[in-house]
Coordinates of C-alpha atoms in Angstrom, one line a residue:
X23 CA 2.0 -54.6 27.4
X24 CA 2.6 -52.9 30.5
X25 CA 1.8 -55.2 32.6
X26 CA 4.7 -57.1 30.8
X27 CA 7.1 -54.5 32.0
X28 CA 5.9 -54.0 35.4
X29 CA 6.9 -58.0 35.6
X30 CA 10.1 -57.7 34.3
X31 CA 11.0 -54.9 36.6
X32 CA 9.6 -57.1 39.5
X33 CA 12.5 -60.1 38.4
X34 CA 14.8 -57.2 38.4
X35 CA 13.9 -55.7 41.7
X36 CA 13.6 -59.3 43.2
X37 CA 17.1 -59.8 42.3
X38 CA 18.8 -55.8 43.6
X39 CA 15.8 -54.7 45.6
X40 CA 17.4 -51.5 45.5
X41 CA 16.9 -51.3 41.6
X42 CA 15.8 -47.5 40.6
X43 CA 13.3 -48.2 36.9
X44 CA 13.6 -44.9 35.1
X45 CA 10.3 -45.3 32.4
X46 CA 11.2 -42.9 29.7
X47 CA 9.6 -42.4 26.8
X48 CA 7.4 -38.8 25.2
X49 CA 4.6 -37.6 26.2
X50 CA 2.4 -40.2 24.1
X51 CA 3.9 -43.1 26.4
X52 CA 2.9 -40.9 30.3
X53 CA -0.1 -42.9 30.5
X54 CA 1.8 -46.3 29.6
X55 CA 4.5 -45.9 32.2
X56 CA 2.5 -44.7 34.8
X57 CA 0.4 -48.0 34.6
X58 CA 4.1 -49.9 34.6
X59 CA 4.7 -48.4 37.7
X60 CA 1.1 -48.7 39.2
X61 CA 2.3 -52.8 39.1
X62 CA 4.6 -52.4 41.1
X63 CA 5.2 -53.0 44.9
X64 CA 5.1 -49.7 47.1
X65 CA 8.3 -48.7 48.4
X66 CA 9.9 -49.2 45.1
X67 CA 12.1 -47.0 43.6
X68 CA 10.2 -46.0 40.0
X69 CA 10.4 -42.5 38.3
X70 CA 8.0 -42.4 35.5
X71 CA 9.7 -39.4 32.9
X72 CA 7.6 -40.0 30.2
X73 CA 7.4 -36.8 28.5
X74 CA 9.3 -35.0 31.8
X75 CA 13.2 -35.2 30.1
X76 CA 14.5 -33.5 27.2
X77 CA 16.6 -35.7 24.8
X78 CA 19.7 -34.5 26.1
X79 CA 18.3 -35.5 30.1
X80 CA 16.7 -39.3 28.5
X81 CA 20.8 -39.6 26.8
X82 CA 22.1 -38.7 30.0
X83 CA 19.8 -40.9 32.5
X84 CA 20.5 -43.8 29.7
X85 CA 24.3 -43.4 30.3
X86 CA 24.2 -43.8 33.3
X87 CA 21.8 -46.9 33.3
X88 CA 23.1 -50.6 34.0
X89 CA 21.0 -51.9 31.6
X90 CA 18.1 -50.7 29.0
X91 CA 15.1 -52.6 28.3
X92 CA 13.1 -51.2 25.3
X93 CA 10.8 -51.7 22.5
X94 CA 12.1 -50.6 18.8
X95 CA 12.7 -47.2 19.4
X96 CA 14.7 -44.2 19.0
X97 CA 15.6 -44.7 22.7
X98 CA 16.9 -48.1 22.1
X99 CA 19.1 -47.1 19.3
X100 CA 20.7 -44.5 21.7
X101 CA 21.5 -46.6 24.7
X102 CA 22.7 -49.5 21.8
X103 CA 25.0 -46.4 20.5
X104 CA 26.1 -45.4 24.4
X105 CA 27.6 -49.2 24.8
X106 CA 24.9 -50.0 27.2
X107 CA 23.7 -53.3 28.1
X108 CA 20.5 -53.6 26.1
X109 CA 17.5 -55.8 25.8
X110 CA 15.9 -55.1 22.4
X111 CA 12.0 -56.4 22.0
X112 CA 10.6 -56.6 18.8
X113 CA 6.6 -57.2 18.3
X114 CA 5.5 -55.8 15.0
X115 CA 8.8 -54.5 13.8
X116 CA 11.9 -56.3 12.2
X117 CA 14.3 -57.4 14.5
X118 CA 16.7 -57.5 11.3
X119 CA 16.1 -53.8 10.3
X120 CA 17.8 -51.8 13.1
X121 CA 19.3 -54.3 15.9
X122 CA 21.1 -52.8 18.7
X123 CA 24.9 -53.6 18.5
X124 CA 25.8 -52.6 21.7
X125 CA 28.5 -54.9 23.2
X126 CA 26.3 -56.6 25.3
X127 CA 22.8 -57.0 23.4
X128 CA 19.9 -59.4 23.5
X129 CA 17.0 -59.0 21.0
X130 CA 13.6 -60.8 21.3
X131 CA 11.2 -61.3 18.7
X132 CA 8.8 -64.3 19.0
X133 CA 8.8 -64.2 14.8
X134 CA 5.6 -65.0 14.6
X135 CA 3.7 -66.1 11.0
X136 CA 2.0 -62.7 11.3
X137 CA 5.1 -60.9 11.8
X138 CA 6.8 -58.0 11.4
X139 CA 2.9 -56.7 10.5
X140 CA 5.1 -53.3 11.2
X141 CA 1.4 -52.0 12.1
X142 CA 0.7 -49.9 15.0
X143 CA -2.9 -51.9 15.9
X144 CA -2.9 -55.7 15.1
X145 CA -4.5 -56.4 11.9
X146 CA -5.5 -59.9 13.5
X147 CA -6.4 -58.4 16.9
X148 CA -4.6 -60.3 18.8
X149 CA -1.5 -58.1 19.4
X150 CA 0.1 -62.1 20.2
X151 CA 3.7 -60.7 19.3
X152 CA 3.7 -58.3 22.4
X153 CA 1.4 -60.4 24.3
X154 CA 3.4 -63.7 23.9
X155 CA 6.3 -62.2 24.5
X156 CA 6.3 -62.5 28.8
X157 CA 8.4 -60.9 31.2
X158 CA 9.7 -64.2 32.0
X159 CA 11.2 -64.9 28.7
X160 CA 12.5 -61.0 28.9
X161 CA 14.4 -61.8 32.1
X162 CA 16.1 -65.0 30.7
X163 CA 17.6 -62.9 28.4
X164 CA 18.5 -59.7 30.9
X165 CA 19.6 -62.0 33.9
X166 CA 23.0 -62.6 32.1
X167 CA 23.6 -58.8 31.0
X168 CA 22.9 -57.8 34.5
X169 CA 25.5 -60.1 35.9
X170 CA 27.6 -59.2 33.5
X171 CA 27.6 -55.7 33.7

């Protein structure tokens, strides 16, 4: 959820305050992104591109990034195939399909009973493999990567 991301980028931005979030994603995921950046604190440095970069701009920004946060997507798979840190989250897909195999990669799936559903709208309504998984959890797993990095 978005709210989920907004958190996680509020760990982040408590840790570097002068963190710049780049939300990328198509045009489908404006909306999305511009609620992750509604949750967070004025002043901060957030650029919502959803649906504003071409492929070859998203490659380039990802590059460029210190770390990469994203859901299973084709946008994941490049900043896995640029070497960059990466925090893979799985909710309705297979963590074991496509993992990112980036030198410094997390994955998080909750593996839920009801999952991989690989379905788009919960079946059970509860969406519990996005919802469960919190932005605290995400930034056990990132804390490390950003040190590292």
């Amino acid at each position: 959820p978005a709210q989920h991301f907004a958190g996680l980028a509020k760990a982040v931005l408590a840790r570097e305050p002068s963190t710049q979030i780049a939300l990328l994603g198509s045009p489908k995921d404006h909306a999305a992104c511009a609620e992750v950046a509604a949750g967070l604190p004025d002043g901060t440095a957030v650029f919502n591109l959803a649906g504003a970069t071409s492929l070859a701009e998203a490659i380039a920004l990802i590059a460029r990034a210190a770390a990469v946060v994203a859901n299973d997507s084709g946008l994941l798979h490049i900043a896995s195939a640029l070497n960059r840190p990466v925090l893979a989250l799985y909710g309705p897909t297979d963590p074991d399909h496509a993992p990112p195999f980036s030198d410094l990669a997390a994955s998080i799936s909750l593996r839920l009973d009801c999952s991989p559903c690989k379905q788009r709208e919960c079946p059970l309504g509860h969406h519990d493999c996005m919802v469960k998984l919190t932005p605290d959890l995400a930034w056990q797993r990132l804390q490390p990567m950003l040190a590292a990095a």
